[in-house]
Structure formats: C-alpha cells, structure tokens
PDB file of N, CA, C and O in Angstrom:
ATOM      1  N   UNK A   1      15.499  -3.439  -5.672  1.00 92.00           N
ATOM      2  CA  UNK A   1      14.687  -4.631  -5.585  1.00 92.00           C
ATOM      3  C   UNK A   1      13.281  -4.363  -6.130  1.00 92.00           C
ATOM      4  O   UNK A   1      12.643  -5.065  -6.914  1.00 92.00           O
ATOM      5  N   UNK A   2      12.922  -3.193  -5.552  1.00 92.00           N
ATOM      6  CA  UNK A   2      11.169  -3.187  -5.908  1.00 92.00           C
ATOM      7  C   UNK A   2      10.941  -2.913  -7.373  1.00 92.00           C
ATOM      8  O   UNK A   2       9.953  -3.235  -8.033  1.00 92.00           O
ATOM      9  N   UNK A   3      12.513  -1.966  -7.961  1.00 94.00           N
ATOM     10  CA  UNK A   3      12.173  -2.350  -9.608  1.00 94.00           C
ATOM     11  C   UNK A   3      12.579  -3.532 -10.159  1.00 94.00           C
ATOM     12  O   UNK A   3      11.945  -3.641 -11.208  1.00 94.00           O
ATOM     13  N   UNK A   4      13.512  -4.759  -9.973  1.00 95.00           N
ATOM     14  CA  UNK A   4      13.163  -5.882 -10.369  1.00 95.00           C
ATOM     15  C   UNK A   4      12.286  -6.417 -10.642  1.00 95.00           C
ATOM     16  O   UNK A   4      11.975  -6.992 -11.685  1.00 95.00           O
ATOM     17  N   UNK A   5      11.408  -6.173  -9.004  1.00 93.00           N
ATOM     18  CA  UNK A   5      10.183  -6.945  -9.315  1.00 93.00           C
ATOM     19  C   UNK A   5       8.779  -6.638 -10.025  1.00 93.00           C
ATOM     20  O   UNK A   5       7.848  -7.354 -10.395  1.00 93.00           O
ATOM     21  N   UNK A   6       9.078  -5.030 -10.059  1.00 94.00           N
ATOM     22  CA  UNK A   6       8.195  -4.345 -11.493  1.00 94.00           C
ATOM     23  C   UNK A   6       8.219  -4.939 -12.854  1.00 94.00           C
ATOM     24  O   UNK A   6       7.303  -5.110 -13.659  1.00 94.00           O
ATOM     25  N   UNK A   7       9.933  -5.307 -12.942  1.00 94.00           N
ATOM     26  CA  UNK A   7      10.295  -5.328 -14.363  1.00 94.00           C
ATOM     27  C   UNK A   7       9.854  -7.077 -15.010  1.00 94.00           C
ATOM     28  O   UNK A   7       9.542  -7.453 -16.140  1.00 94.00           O
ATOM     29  N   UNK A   8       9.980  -7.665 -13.979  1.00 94.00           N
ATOM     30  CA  UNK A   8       9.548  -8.874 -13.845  1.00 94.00           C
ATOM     31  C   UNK A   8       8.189  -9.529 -14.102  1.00 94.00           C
ATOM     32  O   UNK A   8       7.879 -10.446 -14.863  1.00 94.00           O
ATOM     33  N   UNK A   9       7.407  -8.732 -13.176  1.00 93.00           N
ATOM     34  CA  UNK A   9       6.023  -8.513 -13.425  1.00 93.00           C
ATOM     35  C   UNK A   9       5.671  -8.144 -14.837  1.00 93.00           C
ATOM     36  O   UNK A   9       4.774  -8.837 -15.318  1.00 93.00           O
ATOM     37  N   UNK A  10       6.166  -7.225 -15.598  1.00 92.00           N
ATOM     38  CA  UNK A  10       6.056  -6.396 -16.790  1.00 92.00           C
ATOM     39  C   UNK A  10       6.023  -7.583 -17.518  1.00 92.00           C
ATOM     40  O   UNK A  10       4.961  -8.010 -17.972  1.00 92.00           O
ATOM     41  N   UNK A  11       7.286  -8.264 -17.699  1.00 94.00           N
ATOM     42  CA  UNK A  11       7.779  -9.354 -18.744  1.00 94.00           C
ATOM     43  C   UNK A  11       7.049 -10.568 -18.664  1.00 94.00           C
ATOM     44  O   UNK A  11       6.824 -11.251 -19.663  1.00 94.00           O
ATOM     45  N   UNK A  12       6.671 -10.869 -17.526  1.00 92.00           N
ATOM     46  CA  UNK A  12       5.174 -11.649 -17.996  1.00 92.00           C
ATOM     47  C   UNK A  12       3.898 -11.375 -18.728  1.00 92.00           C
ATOM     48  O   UNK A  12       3.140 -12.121 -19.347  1.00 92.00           O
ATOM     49  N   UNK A  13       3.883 -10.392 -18.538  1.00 88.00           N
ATOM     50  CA  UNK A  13       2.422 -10.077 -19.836  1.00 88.00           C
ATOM     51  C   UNK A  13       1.195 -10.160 -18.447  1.00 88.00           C
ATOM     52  O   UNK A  13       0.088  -9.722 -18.760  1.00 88.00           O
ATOM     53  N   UNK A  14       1.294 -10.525 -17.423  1.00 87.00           N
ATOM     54  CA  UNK A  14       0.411 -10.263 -16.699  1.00 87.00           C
ATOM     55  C   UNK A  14      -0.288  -9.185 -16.590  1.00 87.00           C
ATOM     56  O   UNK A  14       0.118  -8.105 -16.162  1.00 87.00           O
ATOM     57  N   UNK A  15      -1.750  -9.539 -17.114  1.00 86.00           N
ATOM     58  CA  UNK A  15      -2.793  -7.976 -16.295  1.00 86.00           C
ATOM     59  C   UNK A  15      -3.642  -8.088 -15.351  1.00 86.00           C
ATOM     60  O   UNK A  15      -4.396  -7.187 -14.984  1.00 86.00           O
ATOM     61  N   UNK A  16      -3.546  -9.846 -14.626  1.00 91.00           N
ATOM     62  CA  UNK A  16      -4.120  -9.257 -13.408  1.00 91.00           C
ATOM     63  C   UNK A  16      -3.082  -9.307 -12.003  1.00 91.00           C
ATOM     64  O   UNK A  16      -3.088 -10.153 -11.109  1.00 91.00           O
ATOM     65  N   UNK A  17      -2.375  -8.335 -12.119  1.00 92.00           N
ATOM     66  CA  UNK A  17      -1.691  -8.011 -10.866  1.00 92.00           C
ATOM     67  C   UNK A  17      -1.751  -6.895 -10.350  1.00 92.00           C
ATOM     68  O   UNK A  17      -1.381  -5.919 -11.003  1.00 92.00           O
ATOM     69  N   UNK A  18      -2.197  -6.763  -9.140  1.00 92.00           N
ATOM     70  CA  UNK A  18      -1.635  -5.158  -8.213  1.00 92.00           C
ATOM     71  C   UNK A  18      -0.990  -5.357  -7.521  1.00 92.00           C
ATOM     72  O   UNK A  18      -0.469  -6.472  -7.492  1.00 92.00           O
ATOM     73  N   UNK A  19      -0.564  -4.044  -6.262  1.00 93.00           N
ATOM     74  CA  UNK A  19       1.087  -3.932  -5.284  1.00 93.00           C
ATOM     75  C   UNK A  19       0.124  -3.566  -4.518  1.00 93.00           C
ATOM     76  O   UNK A  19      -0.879  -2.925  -4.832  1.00 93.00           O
ATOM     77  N   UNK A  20       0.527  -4.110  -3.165  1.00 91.00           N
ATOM     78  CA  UNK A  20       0.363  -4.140  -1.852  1.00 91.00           C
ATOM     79  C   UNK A  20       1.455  -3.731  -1.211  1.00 91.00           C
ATOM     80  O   UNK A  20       2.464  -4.436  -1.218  1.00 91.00           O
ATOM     81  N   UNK A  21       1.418  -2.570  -0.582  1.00 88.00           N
ATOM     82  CA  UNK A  21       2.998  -2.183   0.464  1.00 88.00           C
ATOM     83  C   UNK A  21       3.073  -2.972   1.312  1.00 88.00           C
ATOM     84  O   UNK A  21       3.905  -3.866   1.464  1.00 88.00           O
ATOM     85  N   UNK A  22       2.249  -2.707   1.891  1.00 85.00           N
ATOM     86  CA  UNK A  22       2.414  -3.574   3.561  1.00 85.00           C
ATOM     87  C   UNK A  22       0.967  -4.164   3.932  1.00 85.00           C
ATOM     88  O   UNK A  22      -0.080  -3.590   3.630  1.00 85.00           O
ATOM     89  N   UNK A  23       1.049  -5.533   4.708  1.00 80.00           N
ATOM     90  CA  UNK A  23      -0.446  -5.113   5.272  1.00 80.00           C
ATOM     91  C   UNK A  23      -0.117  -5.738   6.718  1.00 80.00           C
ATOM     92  O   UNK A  23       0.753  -6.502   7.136  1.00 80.00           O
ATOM     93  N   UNK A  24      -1.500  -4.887   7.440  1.00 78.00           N
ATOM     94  CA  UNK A  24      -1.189  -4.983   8.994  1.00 78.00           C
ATOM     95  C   UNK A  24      -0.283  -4.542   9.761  1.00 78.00           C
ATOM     96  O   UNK A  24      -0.292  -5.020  10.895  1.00 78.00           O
ATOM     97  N   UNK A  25       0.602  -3.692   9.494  1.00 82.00           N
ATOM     98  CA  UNK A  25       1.926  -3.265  10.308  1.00 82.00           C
ATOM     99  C   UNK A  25       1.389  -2.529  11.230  1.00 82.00           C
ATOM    100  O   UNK A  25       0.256  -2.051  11.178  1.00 82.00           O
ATOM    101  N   UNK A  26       2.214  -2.398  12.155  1.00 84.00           N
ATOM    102  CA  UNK A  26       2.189  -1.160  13.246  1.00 84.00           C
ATOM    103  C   UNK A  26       2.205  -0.012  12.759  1.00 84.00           C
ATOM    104  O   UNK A  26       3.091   0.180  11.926  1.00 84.00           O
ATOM    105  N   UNK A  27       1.168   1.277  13.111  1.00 85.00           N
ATOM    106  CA  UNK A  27       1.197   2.145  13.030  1.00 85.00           C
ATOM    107  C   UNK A  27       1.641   3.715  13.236  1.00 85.00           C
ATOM    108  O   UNK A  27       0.852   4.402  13.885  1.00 85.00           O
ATOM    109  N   UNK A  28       2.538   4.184  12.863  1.00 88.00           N
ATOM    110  CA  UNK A  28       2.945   4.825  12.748  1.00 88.00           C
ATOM    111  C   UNK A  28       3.376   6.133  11.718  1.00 88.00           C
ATOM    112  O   UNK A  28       3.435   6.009  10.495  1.00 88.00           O
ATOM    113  N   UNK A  29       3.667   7.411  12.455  1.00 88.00           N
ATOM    114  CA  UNK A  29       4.104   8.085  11.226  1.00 88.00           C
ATOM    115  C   UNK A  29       5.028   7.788  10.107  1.00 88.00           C
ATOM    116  O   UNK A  29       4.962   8.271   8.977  1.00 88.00           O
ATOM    117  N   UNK A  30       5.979   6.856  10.596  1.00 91.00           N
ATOM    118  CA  UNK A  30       7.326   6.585  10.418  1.00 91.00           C
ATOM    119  C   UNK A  30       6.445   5.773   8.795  1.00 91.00           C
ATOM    120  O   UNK A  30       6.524   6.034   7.594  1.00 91.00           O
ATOM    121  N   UNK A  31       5.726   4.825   9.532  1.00 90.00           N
ATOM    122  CA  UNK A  31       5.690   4.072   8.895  1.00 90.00           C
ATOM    123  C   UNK A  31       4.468   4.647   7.219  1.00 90.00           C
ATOM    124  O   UNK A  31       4.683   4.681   6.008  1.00 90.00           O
ATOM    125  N   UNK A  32       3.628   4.884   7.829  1.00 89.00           N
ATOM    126  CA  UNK A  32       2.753   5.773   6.955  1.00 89.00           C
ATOM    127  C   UNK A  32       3.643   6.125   5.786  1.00 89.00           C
ATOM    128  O   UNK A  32       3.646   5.521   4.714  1.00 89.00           O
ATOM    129  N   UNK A  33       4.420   7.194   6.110  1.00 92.00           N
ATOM    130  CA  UNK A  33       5.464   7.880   5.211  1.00 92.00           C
ATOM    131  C   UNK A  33       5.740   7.417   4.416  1.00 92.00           C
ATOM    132  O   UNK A  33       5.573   7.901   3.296  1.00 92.00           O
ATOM    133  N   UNK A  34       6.583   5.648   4.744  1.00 93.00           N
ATOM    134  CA  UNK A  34       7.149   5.164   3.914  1.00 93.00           C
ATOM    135  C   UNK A  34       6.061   4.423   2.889  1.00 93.00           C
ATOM    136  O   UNK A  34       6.284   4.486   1.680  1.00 93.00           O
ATOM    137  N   UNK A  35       5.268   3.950   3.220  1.00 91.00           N
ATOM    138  CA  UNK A  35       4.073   3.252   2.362  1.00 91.00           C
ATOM    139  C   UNK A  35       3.546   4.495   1.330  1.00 91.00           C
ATOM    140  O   UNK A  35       3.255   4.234   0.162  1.00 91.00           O
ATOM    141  N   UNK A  36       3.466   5.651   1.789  1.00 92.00           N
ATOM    142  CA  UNK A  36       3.228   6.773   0.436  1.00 92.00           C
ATOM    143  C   UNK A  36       4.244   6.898  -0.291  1.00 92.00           C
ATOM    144  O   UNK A  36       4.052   7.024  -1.500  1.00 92.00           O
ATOM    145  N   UNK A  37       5.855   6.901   0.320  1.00 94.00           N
ATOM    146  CA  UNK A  37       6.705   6.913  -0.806  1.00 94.00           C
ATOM    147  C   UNK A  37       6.881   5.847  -1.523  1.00 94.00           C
ATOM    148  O   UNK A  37       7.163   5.845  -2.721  1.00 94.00           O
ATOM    149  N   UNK A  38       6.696   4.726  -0.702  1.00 94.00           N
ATOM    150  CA  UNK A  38       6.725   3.604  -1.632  1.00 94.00           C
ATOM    151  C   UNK A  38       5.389   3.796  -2.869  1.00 94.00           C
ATOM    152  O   UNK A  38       5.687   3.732  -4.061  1.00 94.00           O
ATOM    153  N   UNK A  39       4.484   3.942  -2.599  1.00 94.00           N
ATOM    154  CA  UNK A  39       3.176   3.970  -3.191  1.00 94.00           C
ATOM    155  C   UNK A  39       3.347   5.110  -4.609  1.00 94.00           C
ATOM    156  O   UNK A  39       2.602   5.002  -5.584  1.00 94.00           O
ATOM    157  N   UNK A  40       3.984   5.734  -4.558  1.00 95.00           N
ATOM    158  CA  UNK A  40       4.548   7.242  -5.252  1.00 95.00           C
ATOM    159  C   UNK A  40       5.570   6.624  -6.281  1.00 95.00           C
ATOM    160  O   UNK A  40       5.595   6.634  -7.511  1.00 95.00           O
ATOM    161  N   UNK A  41       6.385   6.093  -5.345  1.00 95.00           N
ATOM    162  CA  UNK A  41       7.535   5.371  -6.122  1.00 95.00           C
ATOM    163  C   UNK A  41       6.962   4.528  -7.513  1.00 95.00           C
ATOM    164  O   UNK A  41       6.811   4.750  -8.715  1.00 95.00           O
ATOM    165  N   UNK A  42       6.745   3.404  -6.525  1.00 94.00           N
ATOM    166  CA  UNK A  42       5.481   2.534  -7.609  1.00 94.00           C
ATOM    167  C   UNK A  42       5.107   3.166  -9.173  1.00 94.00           C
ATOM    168  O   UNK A  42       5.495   2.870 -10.303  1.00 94.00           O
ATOM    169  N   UNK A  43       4.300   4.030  -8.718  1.00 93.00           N
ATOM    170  CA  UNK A  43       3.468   4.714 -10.107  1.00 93.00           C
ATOM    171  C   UNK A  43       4.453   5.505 -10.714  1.00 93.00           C
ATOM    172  O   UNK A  43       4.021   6.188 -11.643  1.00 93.00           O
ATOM    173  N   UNK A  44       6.090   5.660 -10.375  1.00 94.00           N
ATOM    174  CA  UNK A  44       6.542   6.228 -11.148  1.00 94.00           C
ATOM    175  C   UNK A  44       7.498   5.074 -12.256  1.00 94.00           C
ATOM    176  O   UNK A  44       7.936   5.339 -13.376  1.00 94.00           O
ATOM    177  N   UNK A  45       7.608   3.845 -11.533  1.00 94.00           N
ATOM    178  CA  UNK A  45       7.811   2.758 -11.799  1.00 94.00           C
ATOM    179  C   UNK A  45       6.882   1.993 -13.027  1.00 94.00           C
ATOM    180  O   UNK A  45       7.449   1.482 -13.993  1.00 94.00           O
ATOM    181  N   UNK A  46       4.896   1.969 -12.824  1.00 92.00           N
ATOM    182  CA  UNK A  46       4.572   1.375 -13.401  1.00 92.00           C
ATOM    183  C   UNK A  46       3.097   2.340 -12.800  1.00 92.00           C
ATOM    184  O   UNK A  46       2.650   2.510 -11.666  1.00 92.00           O
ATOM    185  N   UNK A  47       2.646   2.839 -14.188  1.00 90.00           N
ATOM    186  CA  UNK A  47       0.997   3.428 -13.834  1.00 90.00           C
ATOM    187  C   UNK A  47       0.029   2.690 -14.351  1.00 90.00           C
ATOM    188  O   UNK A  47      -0.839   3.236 -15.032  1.00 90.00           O
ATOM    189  N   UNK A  48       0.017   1.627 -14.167  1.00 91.00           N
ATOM    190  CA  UNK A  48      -1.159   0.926 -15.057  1.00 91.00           C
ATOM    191  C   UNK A  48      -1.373   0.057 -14.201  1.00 91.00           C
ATOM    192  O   UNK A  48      -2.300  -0.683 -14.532  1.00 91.00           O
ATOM    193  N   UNK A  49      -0.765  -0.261 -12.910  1.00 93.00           N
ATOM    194  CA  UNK A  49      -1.229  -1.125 -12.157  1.00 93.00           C
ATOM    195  C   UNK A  49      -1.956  -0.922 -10.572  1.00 93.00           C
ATOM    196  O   UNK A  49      -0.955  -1.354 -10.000  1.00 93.00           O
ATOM    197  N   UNK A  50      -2.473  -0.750  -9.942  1.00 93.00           N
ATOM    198  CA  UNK A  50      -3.133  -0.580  -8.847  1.00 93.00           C
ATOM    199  C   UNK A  50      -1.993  -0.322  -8.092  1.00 93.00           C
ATOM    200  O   UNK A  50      -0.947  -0.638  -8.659  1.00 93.00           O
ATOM    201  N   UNK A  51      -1.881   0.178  -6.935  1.00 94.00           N
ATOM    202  CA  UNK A  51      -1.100   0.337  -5.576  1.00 94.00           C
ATOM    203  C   UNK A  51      -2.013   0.579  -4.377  1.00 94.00           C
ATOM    204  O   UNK A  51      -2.666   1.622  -4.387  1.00 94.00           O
ATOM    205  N   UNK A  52      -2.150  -0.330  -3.256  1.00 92.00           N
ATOM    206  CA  UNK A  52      -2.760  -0.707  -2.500  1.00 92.00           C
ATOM    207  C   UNK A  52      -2.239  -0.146  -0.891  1.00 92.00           C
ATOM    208  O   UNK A  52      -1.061   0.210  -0.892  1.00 92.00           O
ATOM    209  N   UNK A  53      -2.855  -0.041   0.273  1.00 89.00           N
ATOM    210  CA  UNK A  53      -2.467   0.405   1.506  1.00 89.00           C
ATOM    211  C   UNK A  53      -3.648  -0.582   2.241  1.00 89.00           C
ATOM    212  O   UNK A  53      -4.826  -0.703   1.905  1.00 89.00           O
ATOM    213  N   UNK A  54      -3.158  -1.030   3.000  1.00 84.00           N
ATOM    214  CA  UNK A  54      -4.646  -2.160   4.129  1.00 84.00           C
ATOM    215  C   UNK A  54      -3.969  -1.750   5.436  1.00 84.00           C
ATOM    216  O   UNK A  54      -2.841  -1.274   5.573  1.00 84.00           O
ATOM    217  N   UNK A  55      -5.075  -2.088   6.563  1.00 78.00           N
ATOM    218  CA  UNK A  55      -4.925  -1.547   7.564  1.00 78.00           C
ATOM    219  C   UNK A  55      -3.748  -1.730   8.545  1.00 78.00           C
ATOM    220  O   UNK A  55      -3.037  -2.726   8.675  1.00 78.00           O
ATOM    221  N   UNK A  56      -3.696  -0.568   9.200  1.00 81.00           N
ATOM    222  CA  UNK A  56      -2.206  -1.053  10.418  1.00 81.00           C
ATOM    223  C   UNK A  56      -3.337  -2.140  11.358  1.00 81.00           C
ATOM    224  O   UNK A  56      -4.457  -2.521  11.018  1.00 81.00           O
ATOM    225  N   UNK A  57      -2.648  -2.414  12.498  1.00 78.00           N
ATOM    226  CA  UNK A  57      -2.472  -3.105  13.346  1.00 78.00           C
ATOM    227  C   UNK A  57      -3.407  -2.187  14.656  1.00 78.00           C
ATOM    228  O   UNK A  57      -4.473  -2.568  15.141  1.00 78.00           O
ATOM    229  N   UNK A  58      -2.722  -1.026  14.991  1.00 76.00           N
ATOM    230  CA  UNK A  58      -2.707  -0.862  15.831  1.00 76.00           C
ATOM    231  C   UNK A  58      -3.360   0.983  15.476  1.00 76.00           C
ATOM    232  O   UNK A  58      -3.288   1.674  14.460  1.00 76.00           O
ATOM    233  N   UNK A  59      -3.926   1.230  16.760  1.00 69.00           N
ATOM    234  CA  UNK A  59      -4.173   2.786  16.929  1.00 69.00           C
ATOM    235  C   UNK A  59      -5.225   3.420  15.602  1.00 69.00           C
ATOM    236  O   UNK A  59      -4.974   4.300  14.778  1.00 69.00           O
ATOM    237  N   UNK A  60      -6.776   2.376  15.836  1.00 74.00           N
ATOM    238  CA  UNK A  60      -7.311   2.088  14.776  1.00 74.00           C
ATOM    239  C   UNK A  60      -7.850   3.218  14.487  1.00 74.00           C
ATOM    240  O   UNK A  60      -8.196   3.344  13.312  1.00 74.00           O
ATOM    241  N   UNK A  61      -8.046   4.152  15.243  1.00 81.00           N
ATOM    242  CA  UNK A  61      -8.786   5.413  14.272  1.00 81.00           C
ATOM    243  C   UNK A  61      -8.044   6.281  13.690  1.00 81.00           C
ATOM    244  O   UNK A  61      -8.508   6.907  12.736  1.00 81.00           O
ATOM    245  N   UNK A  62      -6.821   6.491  14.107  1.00 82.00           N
ATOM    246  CA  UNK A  62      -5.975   7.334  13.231  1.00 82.00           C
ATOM    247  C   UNK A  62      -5.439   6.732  11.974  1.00 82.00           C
ATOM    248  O   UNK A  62      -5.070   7.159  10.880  1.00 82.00           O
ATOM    249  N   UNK A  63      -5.549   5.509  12.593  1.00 82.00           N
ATOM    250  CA  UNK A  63      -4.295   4.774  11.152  1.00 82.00           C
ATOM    251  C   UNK A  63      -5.722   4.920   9.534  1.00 82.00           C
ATOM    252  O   UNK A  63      -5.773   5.331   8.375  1.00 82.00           O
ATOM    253  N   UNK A  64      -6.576   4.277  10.547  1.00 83.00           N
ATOM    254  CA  UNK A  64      -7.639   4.426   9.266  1.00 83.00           C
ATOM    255  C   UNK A  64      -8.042   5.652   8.802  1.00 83.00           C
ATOM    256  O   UNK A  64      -8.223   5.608   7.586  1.00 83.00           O
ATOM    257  N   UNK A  65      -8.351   7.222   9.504  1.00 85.00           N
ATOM    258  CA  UNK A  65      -7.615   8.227   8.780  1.00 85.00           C
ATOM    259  C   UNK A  65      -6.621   8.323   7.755  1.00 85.00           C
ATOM    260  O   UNK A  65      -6.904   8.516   6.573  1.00 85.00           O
ATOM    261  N   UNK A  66      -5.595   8.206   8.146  1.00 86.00           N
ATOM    262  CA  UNK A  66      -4.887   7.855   6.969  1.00 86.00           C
ATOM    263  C   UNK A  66      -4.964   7.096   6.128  1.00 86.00           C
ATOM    264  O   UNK A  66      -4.615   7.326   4.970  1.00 86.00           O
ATOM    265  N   UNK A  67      -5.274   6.403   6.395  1.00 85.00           N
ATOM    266  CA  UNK A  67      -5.446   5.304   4.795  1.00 85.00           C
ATOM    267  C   UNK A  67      -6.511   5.997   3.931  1.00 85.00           C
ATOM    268  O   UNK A  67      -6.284   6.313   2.763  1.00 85.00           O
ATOM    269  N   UNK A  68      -7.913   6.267   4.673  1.00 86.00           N
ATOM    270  CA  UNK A  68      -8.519   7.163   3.854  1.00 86.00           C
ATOM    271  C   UNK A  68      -8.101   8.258   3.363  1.00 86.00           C
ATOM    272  O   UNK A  68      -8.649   8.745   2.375  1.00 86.00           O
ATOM    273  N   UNK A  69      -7.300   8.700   3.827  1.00 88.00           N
ATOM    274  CA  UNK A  69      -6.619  10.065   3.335  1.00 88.00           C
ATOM    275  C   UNK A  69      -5.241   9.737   2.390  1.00 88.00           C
ATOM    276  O   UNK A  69      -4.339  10.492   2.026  1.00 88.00           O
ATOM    277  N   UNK A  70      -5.462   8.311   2.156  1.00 89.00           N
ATOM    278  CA  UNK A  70      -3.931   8.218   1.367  1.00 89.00           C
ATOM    279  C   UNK A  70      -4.010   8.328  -0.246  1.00 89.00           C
ATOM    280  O   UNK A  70      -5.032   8.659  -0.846  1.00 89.00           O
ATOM    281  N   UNK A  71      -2.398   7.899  -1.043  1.00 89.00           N
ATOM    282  CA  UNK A  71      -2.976   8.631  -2.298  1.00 89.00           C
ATOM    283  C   UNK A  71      -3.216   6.906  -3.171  1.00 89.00           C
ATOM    284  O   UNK A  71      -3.346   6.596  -4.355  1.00 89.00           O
ATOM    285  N   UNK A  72      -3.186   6.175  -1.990  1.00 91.00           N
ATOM    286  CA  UNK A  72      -3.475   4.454  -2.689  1.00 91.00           C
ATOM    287  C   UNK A  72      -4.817   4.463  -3.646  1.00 91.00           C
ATOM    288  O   UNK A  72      -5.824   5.165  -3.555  1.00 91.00           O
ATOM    289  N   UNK A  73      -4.489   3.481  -4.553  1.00 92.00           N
ATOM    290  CA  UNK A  73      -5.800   3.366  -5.686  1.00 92.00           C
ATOM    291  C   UNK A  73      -6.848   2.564  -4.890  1.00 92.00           C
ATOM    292  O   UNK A  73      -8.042   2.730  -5.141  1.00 92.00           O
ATOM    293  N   UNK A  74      -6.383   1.576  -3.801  1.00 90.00           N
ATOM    294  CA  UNK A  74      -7.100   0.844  -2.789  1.00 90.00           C
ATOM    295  C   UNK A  74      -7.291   0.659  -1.673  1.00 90.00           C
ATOM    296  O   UNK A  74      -6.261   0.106  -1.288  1.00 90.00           O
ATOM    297  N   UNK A  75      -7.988   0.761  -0.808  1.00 86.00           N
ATOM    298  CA  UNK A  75      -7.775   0.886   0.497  1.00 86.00           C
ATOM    299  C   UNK A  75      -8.487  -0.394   1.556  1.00 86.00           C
ATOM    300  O   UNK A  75      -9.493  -1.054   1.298  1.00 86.00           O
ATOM    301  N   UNK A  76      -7.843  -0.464   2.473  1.00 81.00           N
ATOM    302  CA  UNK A  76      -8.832  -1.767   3.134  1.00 81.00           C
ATOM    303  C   UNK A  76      -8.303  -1.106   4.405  1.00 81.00           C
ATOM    304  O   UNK A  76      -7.079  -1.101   4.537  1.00 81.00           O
ATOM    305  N   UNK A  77      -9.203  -0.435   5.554  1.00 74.00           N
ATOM    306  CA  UNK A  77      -9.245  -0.049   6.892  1.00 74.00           C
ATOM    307  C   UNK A  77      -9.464  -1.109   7.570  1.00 74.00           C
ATOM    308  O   UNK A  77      -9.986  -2.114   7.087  1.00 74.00           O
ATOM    309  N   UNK A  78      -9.023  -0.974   8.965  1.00 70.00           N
ATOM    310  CA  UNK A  78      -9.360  -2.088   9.895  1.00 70.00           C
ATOM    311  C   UNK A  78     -10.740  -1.674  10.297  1.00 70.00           C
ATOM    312  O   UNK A  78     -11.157  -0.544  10.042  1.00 70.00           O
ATOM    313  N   UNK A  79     -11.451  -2.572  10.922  1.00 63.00           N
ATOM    314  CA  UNK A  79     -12.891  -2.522  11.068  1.00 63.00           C
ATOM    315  C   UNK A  79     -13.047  -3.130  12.457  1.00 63.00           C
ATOM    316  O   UNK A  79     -12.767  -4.315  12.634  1.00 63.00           O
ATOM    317  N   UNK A  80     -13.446  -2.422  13.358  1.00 59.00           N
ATOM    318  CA  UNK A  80     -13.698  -3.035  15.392  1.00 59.00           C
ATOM    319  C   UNK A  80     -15.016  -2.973  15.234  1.00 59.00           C
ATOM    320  O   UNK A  80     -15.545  -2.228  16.058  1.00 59.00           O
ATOM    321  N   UNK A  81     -15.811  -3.525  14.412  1.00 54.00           N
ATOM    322  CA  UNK A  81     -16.903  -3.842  15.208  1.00 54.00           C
ATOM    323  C   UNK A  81     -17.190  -5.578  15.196  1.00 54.00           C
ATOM    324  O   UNK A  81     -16.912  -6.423  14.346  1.00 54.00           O
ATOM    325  N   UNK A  82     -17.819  -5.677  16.439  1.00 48.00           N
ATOM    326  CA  UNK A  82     -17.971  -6.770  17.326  1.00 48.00           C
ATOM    327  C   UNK A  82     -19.317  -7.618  16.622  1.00 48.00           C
ATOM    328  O   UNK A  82     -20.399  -7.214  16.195  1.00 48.00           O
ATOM    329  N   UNK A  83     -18.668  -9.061  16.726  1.00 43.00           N
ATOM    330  CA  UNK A  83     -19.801  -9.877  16.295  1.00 43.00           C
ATOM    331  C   UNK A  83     -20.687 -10.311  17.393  1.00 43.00           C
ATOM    332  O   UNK A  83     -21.676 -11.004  17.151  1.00 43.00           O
TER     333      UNK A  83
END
C-alpha cells in the first residue's frame, strides 16, 4: 500500500508534498519502532520528499525524546505548557 501511494504521488508531478507516519498516537516502544521503519522505508521508496514524526499522545517527555532523537526530516513535539 504505502508504495502505491508513493507511486501515485510520483505520477502527479507534485512537489509540494511530504509523509507524515502517524500523528498523536500512543506512545510507545512498539510504536516508535514502527514510525522509524516506516520513516526508513519511505526514503528508500522516495528521497526527495520530507518524512515527518509529530508528537505521541501520551508520556510526554520520553516520547518527545524520541522524536528529537529520530531520523525524521521533521519533527513536531508535544508542548505542556499552560496558557
């Protein structure tokens, strides 16, 4: 599926598109994992386009560790501070 929708993308001639794995999910290792392989996958799929990671949901200082520590071209952490 996710190369369909590479190949798809391609055949439009579109250049302003990037990939987003997930956003907001629950946090986890489980899950982490899969958003880098997906993210890995991606660029072996198509390197000219961005691949993105935004924040989990839940267990905000670790998850945002990771995201900073991920190998995404973009990152968007969750943010707790109070208005």
């Amino acid at each position: 599926y996710v190369q369909a929708v590479v190949n798809a993308v391609n055949e439009t001639g579109a250049k302003n598109v990037l990939y987003e794995i997930s956003n907001e999910e629950n946090y986890s290792t489980q899950n982490l994992n899969w958003q880098t392989r997906m993210i890995d996958y991606l660029r072996t799929l198509d390197s000219t386009r961005m691949v993105g990671m935004t924040g989990f949901v839940n267990n905000t200082s670790t998850a945002n560790t990771a995201i900073t520590n991920s190998t995404a071209d973009y990152r968007s952490e969750e943010h707790t501070s109070e208005l």
